[in-house]
């Protein structure tokens, strides 16, 4: 009699365990339905920009520009990133080189065609060339805009590996919104079709 009593007690316990596992599995599935995020920290963003450095470009066939050494700061209140860079410009005719810095800020966007996060809306906040007289310094701001637009606007910051996106799509997700937060840049992986 004792033996059959233990057997009848084990069946409800096993059923309870199975029910508990089913509830946990359903809860886990429910959390998978919502969006997920990939977060790139401020230091990771700096490293990603440094990978493109130095930026070099000949402007108007008279000036060689080299931009290096990015210093990145997140601006979550405006959903933008600020970056200060060192600038070196060399006049092609005279060979004179001038050094200075440029401070820009920009937003980010996801480009589905190339599966990458890109800079957009690059704005020049300050452009300074060392040892340049004040009247010329005021006129140089246009050059700063040209440098930013030519070298930084639409720059590919981060590109997903094809395998990463295939895996995400296999789970029903794809990249969407790109948001600057105090933790870093968050790339939302949203459910496909939402």
PDB file of C-alpha atoms in Angstrom:
ATOM      1  CA  UNK A   1       0.000   0.000   0.000  1.00  0.00           C
ATOM      2  CA  UNK A   2       2.839   2.369   0.747  1.00  0.00           C
ATOM      3  CA  UNK A   3       4.364   1.673  -2.653  1.00  0.00           C
ATOM      4  CA  UNK A   4       1.202   2.628  -4.604  1.00  0.00           C
ATOM      5  CA  UNK A   5       0.809   5.789  -2.458  1.00  0.00           C
ATOM      6  CA  UNK A   6       4.296   6.971  -3.493  1.00  0.00           C
ATOM      7  CA  UNK A   7       3.528   6.224  -7.116  1.00  0.00           C
ATOM      8  CA  UNK A   8       0.330   8.297  -7.051  1.00  0.00           C
ATOM      9  CA  UNK A   9       2.252  11.194  -5.438  1.00  0.00           C
ATOM     10  CA  UNK A  10       4.985  11.026  -8.115  1.00  0.00           C
ATOM     11  CA  UNK A  11       2.546  11.399 -10.990  1.00  0.00           C
ATOM     12  CA  UNK A  12       1.173  14.762  -9.849  1.00  0.00           C
ATOM     13  CA  UNK A  13       4.716  15.962  -9.124  1.00  0.00           C
ATOM     14  CA  UNK A  14       5.853  14.972 -12.627  1.00  0.00           C
ATOM     15  CA  UNK A  15       2.793  16.657 -14.113  1.00  0.00           C
ATOM     16  CA  UNK A  16       3.529  19.800 -12.108  1.00  0.00           C
ATOM     17  CA  UNK A  17       7.127  19.783 -13.337  1.00  0.00           C
ATOM     18  CA  UNK A  18       5.990  19.411 -16.942  1.00  0.00           C
ATOM     19  CA  UNK A  19       3.461  22.221 -16.517  1.00  0.00           C
ATOM     20  CA  UNK A  20       6.115  24.446 -14.940  1.00  0.00           C
ATOM     21  CA  UNK A  21       8.532  23.775 -17.825  1.00  0.00           C
ATOM     22  CA  UNK A  22       5.769  24.576 -20.323  1.00  0.00           C
ATOM     23  CA  UNK A  23       5.038  27.884 -18.567  1.00  0.00           C
ATOM     24  CA  UNK A  24       8.743  28.806 -18.528  1.00  0.00           C
ATOM     25  CA  UNK A  25       9.069  27.915 -22.222  1.00  0.00           C
ATOM     26  CA  UNK A  26       6.009  30.034 -23.105  1.00  0.00           C
ATOM     27  CA  UNK A  27       7.369  32.947 -21.060  1.00  0.00           C
ATOM     28  CA  UNK A  28      10.696  32.692 -22.892  1.00  0.00           C
ATOM     29  CA  UNK A  29       8.898  32.678 -26.244  1.00  0.00           C
ATOM     30  CA  UNK A  30       6.865  35.718 -25.247  1.00  0.00           C
ATOM     31  CA  UNK A  31      10.025  37.705 -24.554  1.00  0.00           C
ATOM     32  CA  UNK A  32      11.456  36.822 -27.978  1.00  0.00           C
ATOM     33  CA  UNK A  33       8.558  38.526 -29.786  1.00  0.00           C
ATOM     34  CA  UNK A  34       9.573  42.106 -28.905  1.00  0.00           C
ATOM     35  CA  UNK A  35      12.469  44.055 -30.398  1.00  0.00           C
ATOM     36  CA  UNK A  36      16.071  43.389 -29.416  1.00  0.00           C
ATOM     37  CA  UNK A  37      18.991  45.804 -29.430  1.00  0.00           C
ATOM     38  CA  UNK A  38      22.683  45.675 -30.205  1.00  0.00           C
ATOM     39  CA  UNK A  39      24.597  48.315 -28.239  1.00  0.00           C
ATOM     40  CA  UNK A  40      27.887  49.816 -29.394  1.00  0.00           C
ATOM     41  CA  UNK A  41      29.644  51.693 -26.571  1.00  0.00           C
ATOM     42  CA  UNK A  42      31.279  55.105 -26.942  1.00  0.00           C
ATOM     43  CA  UNK A  43      34.717  53.454 -27.042  1.00  0.00           C
ATOM     44  CA  UNK A  44      33.533  50.999 -29.721  1.00  0.00           C
ATOM     45  CA  UNK A  45      32.230  53.927 -31.806  1.00  0.00           C
ATOM     46  CA  UNK A  46      35.625  55.626 -31.422  1.00  0.00           C
ATOM     47  CA  UNK A  47      37.406  52.468 -32.609  1.00  0.00           C
ATOM     48  CA  UNK A  48      35.033  52.149 -35.581  1.00  0.00           C
ATOM     49  CA  UNK A  49      35.784  55.732 -36.657  1.00  0.00           C
ATOM     50  CA  UNK A  50      39.526  55.211 -36.077  1.00  0.00           C
ATOM     51  CA  UNK A  51      39.416  52.276 -38.523  1.00  0.00           C
ATOM     52  CA  UNK A  52      38.644  54.788 -41.281  1.00  0.00           C
ATOM     53  CA  UNK A  53      41.347  57.173 -40.085  1.00  0.00           C
ATOM     54  CA  UNK A  54      43.211  58.958 -41.457  1.00  0.00           C
ATOM     55  CA  UNK A  55      40.633  60.450 -43.791  1.00  0.00           C
ATOM     56  CA  UNK A  56      42.434  61.969 -46.770  1.00  0.00           C
ATOM     57  CA  UNK A  57      41.042  63.964 -49.648  1.00  0.00           C
ATOM     58  CA  UNK A  58      42.180  66.467 -52.261  1.00  0.00           C
ATOM     59  CA  UNK A  59      39.794  69.424 -52.329  1.00  0.00           C
ATOM     60  CA  UNK A  60      39.328  71.668 -55.351  1.00  0.00           C
ATOM     61  CA  UNK A  61      42.639  70.357 -56.726  1.00  0.00           C
ATOM     62  CA  UNK A  62      44.525  72.875 -54.565  1.00  0.00           C
ATOM     63  CA  UNK A  63      44.386  71.507 -51.025  1.00  0.00           C
ATOM     64  CA  UNK A  64      45.244  68.124 -49.540  1.00  0.00           C
ATOM     65  CA  UNK A  65      43.327  67.451 -46.333  1.00  0.00           C
ATOM     66  CA  UNK A  66      44.086  64.817 -43.722  1.00  0.00           C
ATOM     67  CA  UNK A  67      41.777  64.243 -40.741  1.00  0.00           C
ATOM     68  CA  UNK A  68      42.861  62.022 -37.810  1.00  0.00           C
ATOM     69  CA  UNK A  69      42.525  61.236 -34.101  1.00  0.00           C
ATOM     70  CA  UNK A  70      38.777  61.152 -33.390  1.00  0.00           C
ATOM     71  CA  UNK A  71      37.452  61.981 -29.909  1.00  0.00           C
ATOM     72  CA  UNK A  72      33.831  60.827 -29.620  1.00  0.00           C
ATOM     73  CA  UNK A  73      31.100  61.954 -27.216  1.00  0.00           C
ATOM     74  CA  UNK A  74      27.525  60.650 -27.171  1.00  0.00           C
ATOM     75  CA  UNK A  75      24.702  63.222 -27.272  1.00  0.00           C
ATOM     76  CA  UNK A  76      21.637  61.160 -26.275  1.00  0.00           C
ATOM     77  CA  UNK A  77      19.487  64.256 -25.660  1.00  0.00           C
ATOM     78  CA  UNK A  78      19.627  65.045 -29.400  1.00  0.00           C
ATOM     79  CA  UNK A  79      20.126  61.476 -30.724  1.00  0.00           C
ATOM     80  CA  UNK A  80      23.495  62.514 -32.187  1.00  0.00           C
ATOM     81  CA  UNK A  81      27.226  61.927 -31.704  1.00  0.00           C
ATOM     82  CA  UNK A  82      29.866  64.662 -31.368  1.00  0.00           C
ATOM     83  CA  UNK A  83      33.356  64.040 -32.712  1.00  0.00           C
ATOM     84  CA  UNK A  84      36.422  66.241 -32.616  1.00  0.00           C
ATOM     85  CA  UNK A  85      39.223  65.497 -35.085  1.00  0.00           C
ATOM     86  CA  UNK A  86      42.687  66.840 -35.837  1.00  0.00           C
ATOM     87  CA  UNK A  87      43.062  68.406 -39.290  1.00  0.00           C
ATOM     88  CA  UNK A  88      46.132  68.910 -41.432  1.00  0.00           C
ATOM     89  CA  UNK A  89      45.829  70.867 -44.698  1.00  0.00           C
ATOM     90  CA  UNK A  90      48.589  71.266 -47.265  1.00  0.00           C
ATOM     91  CA  UNK A  91      48.462  73.801 -50.079  1.00  0.00           C
ATOM     92  CA  UNK A  92      49.547  72.046 -53.256  1.00  0.00           C
ATOM     93  CA  UNK A  93      51.096  75.148 -54.838  1.00  0.00           C
ATOM     94  CA  UNK A  94      53.145  76.479 -51.913  1.00  0.00           C
ATOM     95  CA  UNK A  95      53.537  73.215 -49.996  1.00  0.00           C
ATOM     96  CA  UNK A  96      52.638  74.999 -46.739  1.00  0.00           C
ATOM     97  CA  UNK A  97      50.933  72.817 -44.138  1.00  0.00           C
ATOM     98  CA  UNK A  98      48.456  74.086 -41.552  1.00  0.00           C
ATOM     99  CA  UNK A  99      47.209  72.169 -38.525  1.00  0.00           C
ATOM    100  CA  UNK A 100      44.005  72.569 -36.603  1.00  0.00           C
ATOM    101  CA  UNK A 101      40.870  70.769 -35.503  1.00  0.00           C
ATOM    102  CA  UNK A 102      37.288  70.283 -36.557  1.00  0.00           C
ATOM    103  CA  UNK A 103      34.338  69.567 -34.255  1.00  0.00           C
ATOM    104  CA  UNK A 104      31.276  67.964 -35.817  1.00  0.00           C
ATOM    105  CA  UNK A 105      28.118  66.222 -34.733  1.00  0.00           C
ATOM    106  CA  UNK A 106      25.946  63.828 -36.681  1.00  0.00           C
ATOM    107  CA  UNK A 107      23.065  61.386 -36.575  1.00  0.00           C
ATOM    108  CA  UNK A 108      23.152  57.755 -37.658  1.00  0.00           C
ATOM    109  CA  UNK A 109      20.958  55.667 -39.939  1.00  0.00           C
ATOM    110  CA  UNK A 110      20.695  52.034 -40.970  1.00  0.00           C
ATOM    111  CA  UNK A 111      21.238  51.460 -44.694  1.00  0.00           C
ATOM    112  CA  UNK A 112      19.422  48.233 -45.562  1.00  0.00           C
ATOM    113  CA  UNK A 113      20.908  48.074 -49.085  1.00  0.00           C
ATOM    114  CA  UNK A 114      24.451  47.559 -47.768  1.00  0.00           C
ATOM    115  CA  UNK A 115      23.470  46.322 -44.278  1.00  0.00           C
ATOM    116  CA  UNK A 116      25.430  49.068 -42.541  1.00  0.00           C
ATOM    117  CA  UNK A 117      25.082  51.943 -40.084  1.00  0.00           C
ATOM    118  CA  UNK A 118      26.050  55.263 -41.706  1.00  0.00           C
ATOM    119  CA  UNK A 119      26.642  58.851 -40.585  1.00  0.00           C
ATOM    120  CA  UNK A 120      24.048  61.386 -41.716  1.00  0.00           C
ATOM    121  CA  UNK A 121      23.342  65.086 -41.238  1.00  0.00           C
ATOM    122  CA  UNK A 122      26.970  65.958 -40.417  1.00  0.00           C
ATOM    123  CA  UNK A 123      27.172  69.483 -38.964  1.00  0.00           C
ATOM    124  CA  UNK A 124      30.342  71.480 -38.377  1.00  0.00           C
ATOM    125  CA  UNK A 125      30.298  73.161 -34.964  1.00  0.00           C
ATOM    126  CA  UNK A 126      33.829  74.518 -35.071  1.00  0.00           C
ATOM    127  CA  UNK A 127      36.724  74.555 -37.503  1.00  0.00           C
ATOM    128  CA  UNK A 128      39.978  76.106 -36.361  1.00  0.00           C
ATOM    129  CA  UNK A 129      43.336  76.324 -38.104  1.00  0.00           C
ATOM    130  CA  UNK A 130      46.251  77.127 -35.784  1.00  0.00           C
ATOM    131  CA  UNK A 131      48.197  80.359 -36.363  1.00  0.00           C
ATOM    132  CA  UNK A 132      45.714  81.664 -38.910  1.00  0.00           C
ATOM    133  CA  UNK A 133      44.815  85.385 -38.625  1.00  0.00           C
ATOM    134  CA  UNK A 134      41.283  86.136 -37.345  1.00  0.00           C
ATOM    135  CA  UNK A 135      39.889  87.492 -40.655  1.00  0.00           C
ATOM    136  CA  UNK A 136      40.936  84.313 -42.473  1.00  0.00           C
ATOM    137  CA  UNK A 137      39.708  82.150 -39.571  1.00  0.00           C
ATOM    138  CA  UNK A 138      36.165  83.490 -40.072  1.00  0.00           C
ATOM    139  CA  UNK A 139      36.252  82.661 -43.781  1.00  0.00           C
ATOM    140  CA  UNK A 140      37.621  79.176 -43.214  1.00  0.00           C
ATOM    141  CA  UNK A 141      34.323  77.817 -41.814  1.00  0.00           C
ATOM    142  CA  UNK A 142      33.130  77.073 -45.379  1.00  0.00           C
ATOM    143  CA  UNK A 143      36.189  74.871 -45.823  1.00  0.00           C
ATOM    144  CA  UNK A 144      35.214  73.015 -42.642  1.00  0.00           C
ATOM    145  CA  UNK A 145      31.768  72.303 -44.091  1.00  0.00           C
ATOM    146  CA  UNK A 146      33.354  71.062 -47.306  1.00  0.00           C
ATOM    147  CA  UNK A 147      35.703  68.778 -45.351  1.00  0.00           C
ATOM    148  CA  UNK A 148      32.843  67.362 -43.275  1.00  0.00           C
ATOM    149  CA  UNK A 149      30.549  66.829 -46.254  1.00  0.00           C
ATOM    150  CA  UNK A 150      33.283  65.273 -48.379  1.00  0.00           C
ATOM    151  CA  UNK A 151      34.950  63.047 -45.791  1.00  0.00           C
ATOM    152  CA  UNK A 152      32.302  62.228 -43.195  1.00  0.00           C
ATOM    153  CA  UNK A 153      28.766  62.529 -44.560  1.00  0.00           C
ATOM    154  CA  UNK A 154      27.358  59.067 -45.347  1.00  0.00           C
ATOM    155  CA  UNK A 155      30.487  57.381 -43.930  1.00  0.00           C
ATOM    156  CA  UNK A 156      29.888  53.674 -43.283  1.00  0.00           C
ATOM    157  CA  UNK A 157      30.479  53.316 -39.541  1.00  0.00           C
ATOM    158  CA  UNK A 158      29.523  49.687 -38.950  1.00  0.00           C
ATOM    159  CA  UNK A 159      28.624  46.883 -41.337  1.00  0.00           C
ATOM    160  CA  UNK A 160      26.845  43.737 -40.265  1.00  0.00           C
ATOM    161  CA  UNK A 161      28.361  40.427 -41.313  1.00  0.00           C
ATOM    162  CA  UNK A 162      26.048  38.527 -43.676  1.00  0.00           C
ATOM    163  CA  UNK A 163      25.970  35.571 -41.273  1.00  0.00           C
ATOM    164  CA  UNK A 164      24.828  37.807 -38.402  1.00  0.00           C
ATOM    165  CA  UNK A 165      21.862  39.106 -40.355  1.00  0.00           C
ATOM    166  CA  UNK A 166      20.953  35.654 -41.682  1.00  0.00           C
ATOM    167  CA  UNK A 167      20.900  34.402 -38.119  1.00  0.00           C
ATOM    168  CA  UNK A 168      18.755  37.351 -36.971  1.00  0.00           C
ATOM    169  CA  UNK A 169      16.386  36.898 -39.926  1.00  0.00           C
ATOM    170  CA  UNK A 170      16.157  33.192 -39.066  1.00  0.00           C
ATOM    171  CA  UNK A 171      14.752  34.256 -35.711  1.00  0.00           C
ATOM    172  CA  UNK A 172      12.425  36.749 -37.415  1.00  0.00           C
ATOM    173  CA  UNK A 173      14.384  39.973 -36.783  1.00  0.00           C
ATOM    174  CA  UNK A 174      16.007  42.677 -38.908  1.00  0.00           C
ATOM    175  CA  UNK A 175      17.874  45.916 -38.055  1.00  0.00           C
ATOM    176  CA  UNK A 176      15.797  49.064 -37.839  1.00  0.00           C
ATOM    177  CA  UNK A 177      16.083  52.207 -35.736  1.00  0.00           C
ATOM    178  CA  UNK A 178      19.495  53.497 -34.647  1.00  0.00           C
ATOM    179  CA  UNK A 179      19.357  55.486 -31.395  1.00  0.00           C
ATOM    180  CA  UNK A 180      22.063  57.275 -29.401  1.00  0.00           C
ATOM    181  CA  UNK A 181      21.610  56.647 -25.664  1.00  0.00           C
ATOM    182  CA  UNK A 182      23.767  57.273 -22.605  1.00  0.00           C
ATOM    183  CA  UNK A 183      24.870  53.597 -22.813  1.00  0.00           C
ATOM    184  CA  UNK A 184      25.935  53.843 -26.464  1.00  0.00           C
ATOM    185  CA  UNK A 185      24.449  53.493 -29.916  1.00  0.00           C
ATOM    186  CA  UNK A 186      21.536  51.067 -29.878  1.00  0.00           C
ATOM    187  CA  UNK A 187      20.600  49.303 -33.106  1.00  0.00           C
ATOM    188  CA  UNK A 188      17.106  47.890 -32.768  1.00  0.00           C
ATOM    189  CA  UNK A 189      16.460  44.440 -34.164  1.00  0.00           C
ATOM    190  CA  UNK A 190      12.723  44.561 -34.763  1.00  0.00           C
ATOM    191  CA  UNK A 191      10.451  41.662 -35.686  1.00  0.00           C
ATOM    192  CA  UNK A 192      10.189  41.322 -39.467  1.00  0.00           C
ATOM    193  CA  UNK A 193       6.885  42.696 -40.707  1.00  0.00           C
ATOM    194  CA  UNK A 194       6.423  45.170 -37.821  1.00  0.00           C
TER     195      UNK A 194
END
